[in-house]
Amino acid sequence: MQDKLRHLPQVQSLLETELAEQLIERFGREDVTDAIREKLAAARFDIMAAAPEDTAQFSAGETMSAIAADLEVASKSTLQTAINATGVIIHTNLGRARLAPEAIDAIQSIAADYSTLELDQETGKRGSRHAHVEALVCKLTGAEAAIVVNNCAGAILTCLCALGANRDVIASRGEMVEIGGSFRMPDVITQSGARLVEIGTTNKTHLNDYAGAVSDQTAILLKSHTSNYAVVGFTSTPTRQELSALAKQHDAVLVEDLGSGVLIDLKPFGLSKEPVVREVLDAGVDVVTFSGDKLLGGPQAGIIAGKKALIDKIKSHPMARAVRIDKLSLSGLRATLELYCAPNRPTERIPVLQTLSEPIESVQSRAESLVGLMAAREDIQAELVPSIARAGAGSLPNQDLPSYALALTSAAHSADQLAKALRLATTPILGRITKDQLLLDMRAVAWEELKTIADAINALPAQ
Ligand SMILES: *Cc1c(COP(=O)(O)O)cnc(C)c1O
């Protein structure tokens, strides 16, 4: 063993090899030196742990090749484009909405140059970044005023801070939602400095419950869209009109967190009703909050729309500055909102809406095209099966969207192993596992991605 240890090369001698010199060119001396040190330490450990009869020899060539491969992997960005074959259209882990070409162009040009982000061109004075989208949001929702922030979670927190701090916020136990990433409504209310007054029960909250809790301390009646679950069966909750009237009587404000929210009615596309922002405001809600990158189909953003006096208060609160939107999201959001304005047809231009409204025959023919691109393999069976896709990201819960999937099975690989291999492909491909099969759902997959998927499956190692 001692002998073997003595024959391990010095760091310096490996650094002088030709391959090391090439690696230093690409990754820098420091990273290459660290990688060599690590590999030598591991080799030393292996020698000491090896059985005495083990005759494995240290190979400088193999070690340097392994180091090259490690450095290659480590230098690859962990943030890369992926293929969403999960069947969940708005998938938070996969970046939610694909953007429309118009939004991508807008982001690209604003990113590349200086812009009029906070410039009033008329006066030459400082302007407001909110001005670029406020009128559009108002036009599309009927709101008097609007402000856009970093995301919907930030939007709710800002509303609560600006309108509810040190006072009571009344909310139903049936609407104490937790959205992903441990954002829980009761905690957010407490964080804002408001006092949470919980009323009602999980399944039933009556107007009387609200009326009984209102006092001169009440600032907000808060409604939250139970976006990622549905309380069904023996349920009851007052209408927005009733809550609005109660709020008015007591000088309180009715705020509704819509989460996703939509700007157009999606019923014509067979999608059950997600609250339309305009209808919610028409029903008497004073302020609504909703996401830019859920069913709206734009970049990450949180939109706050409603009564002007309240929006003005929100705009001037320090929290609004802390969660302000960046210029790239703002430009992408503006371009996306424009696609909702006539004569544009949002369902034809905005990828999220295209994907949701695509006829099943078209999804099926995409699945068939994928099969056509695949090599026949003895060891992997691929079968076309009907599937159920979902909108995802807490929108349209319980809404099944008919879809088609490629079901992959293999005698040699478990579904988990197949899933992992495709997840680690050059372009990661994400499917879902059902009953020991890996399903690649075609609804959210683009036609242009089919070849990449087929190539990755064809390249899976045999056995
Ligand atoms: C998704 C969601 C949010 C948070 O929206 P983000 O844009 O992800 O911050 C808040 N409330 C509800 C009800 C939601 O569904």
Short mmCIF file of N, CA, C and O in Angstrom, two decimals, residues 22 67 161 173 210 240 284 292 307 378 441:
data_model
loop_
_atom_site.label_atom_id
_atom_site.label_comp_id
_atom_site.label_asym_id
_atom_site.label_seq_id
_atom_site.Cartn_x
_atom_site.Cartn_y
_atom_site.Cartn_z
N GLN A 22 -4.79 22.28 -21.64
CA GLN A 22 -6.02 22.63 -22.38
C GLN A 22 -7.15 22.99 -21.40
O GLN A 22 -7.91 23.94 -21.63
N ILE A 67 -11.23 14.09 -14.78
CA ILE A 67 -11.27 15.49 -14.33
C ILE A 67 -11.88 16.37 -15.41
O ILE A 67 -12.71 17.25 -15.13
N CYS A 161 -50.00 45.30 3.52
CA CYS A 161 -49.20 46.31 4.24
C CYS A 161 -49.80 47.69 4.08
O CYS A 161 -49.92 48.45 5.04
N ARG A 173 -61.94 30.66 7.16
CA ARG A 173 -61.10 29.46 7.37
C ARG A 173 -61.10 28.58 6.12
O ARG A 173 -60.18 27.82 5.91
N TYR A 210 -69.02 37.05 8.68
CA TYR A 210 -68.29 38.28 8.38
C TYR A 210 -68.87 39.44 9.19
O TYR A 210 -68.15 40.20 9.83
N ARG A 240 -69.81 37.96 -3.73
CA ARG A 240 -68.98 39.18 -3.72
C ARG A 240 -69.84 40.41 -3.50
O ARG A 240 -69.44 41.34 -2.81
N GLY A 284 -68.02 44.18 -7.36
CA GLY A 284 -67.87 45.05 -6.21
C GLY A 284 -66.58 44.87 -5.43
O GLY A 284 -66.40 45.51 -4.39
N GLY A 292 -48.94 37.29 -13.31
CA GLY A 292 -48.66 37.54 -14.72
C GLY A 292 -48.33 36.27 -15.48
O GLY A 292 -48.50 36.19 -16.70
N LYS A 307 -59.76 50.18 -7.26
CA LYS A 307 -60.14 51.58 -7.04
C LYS A 307 -58.92 52.48 -6.97
O LYS A 307 -57.91 52.15 -6.34
N GLU A 378 -36.09 -3.25 -29.30
CA GLU A 378 -36.57 -4.47 -28.64
C GLU A 378 -36.77 -4.20 -27.15
O GLU A 378 -37.70 -4.71 -26.53
N ASP A 441 -46.47 13.29 -21.87
CA ASP A 441 -47.73 13.90 -22.30
C ASP A 441 -47.43 14.96 -23.37
O ASP A 441 -46.55 15.81 -23.20
#
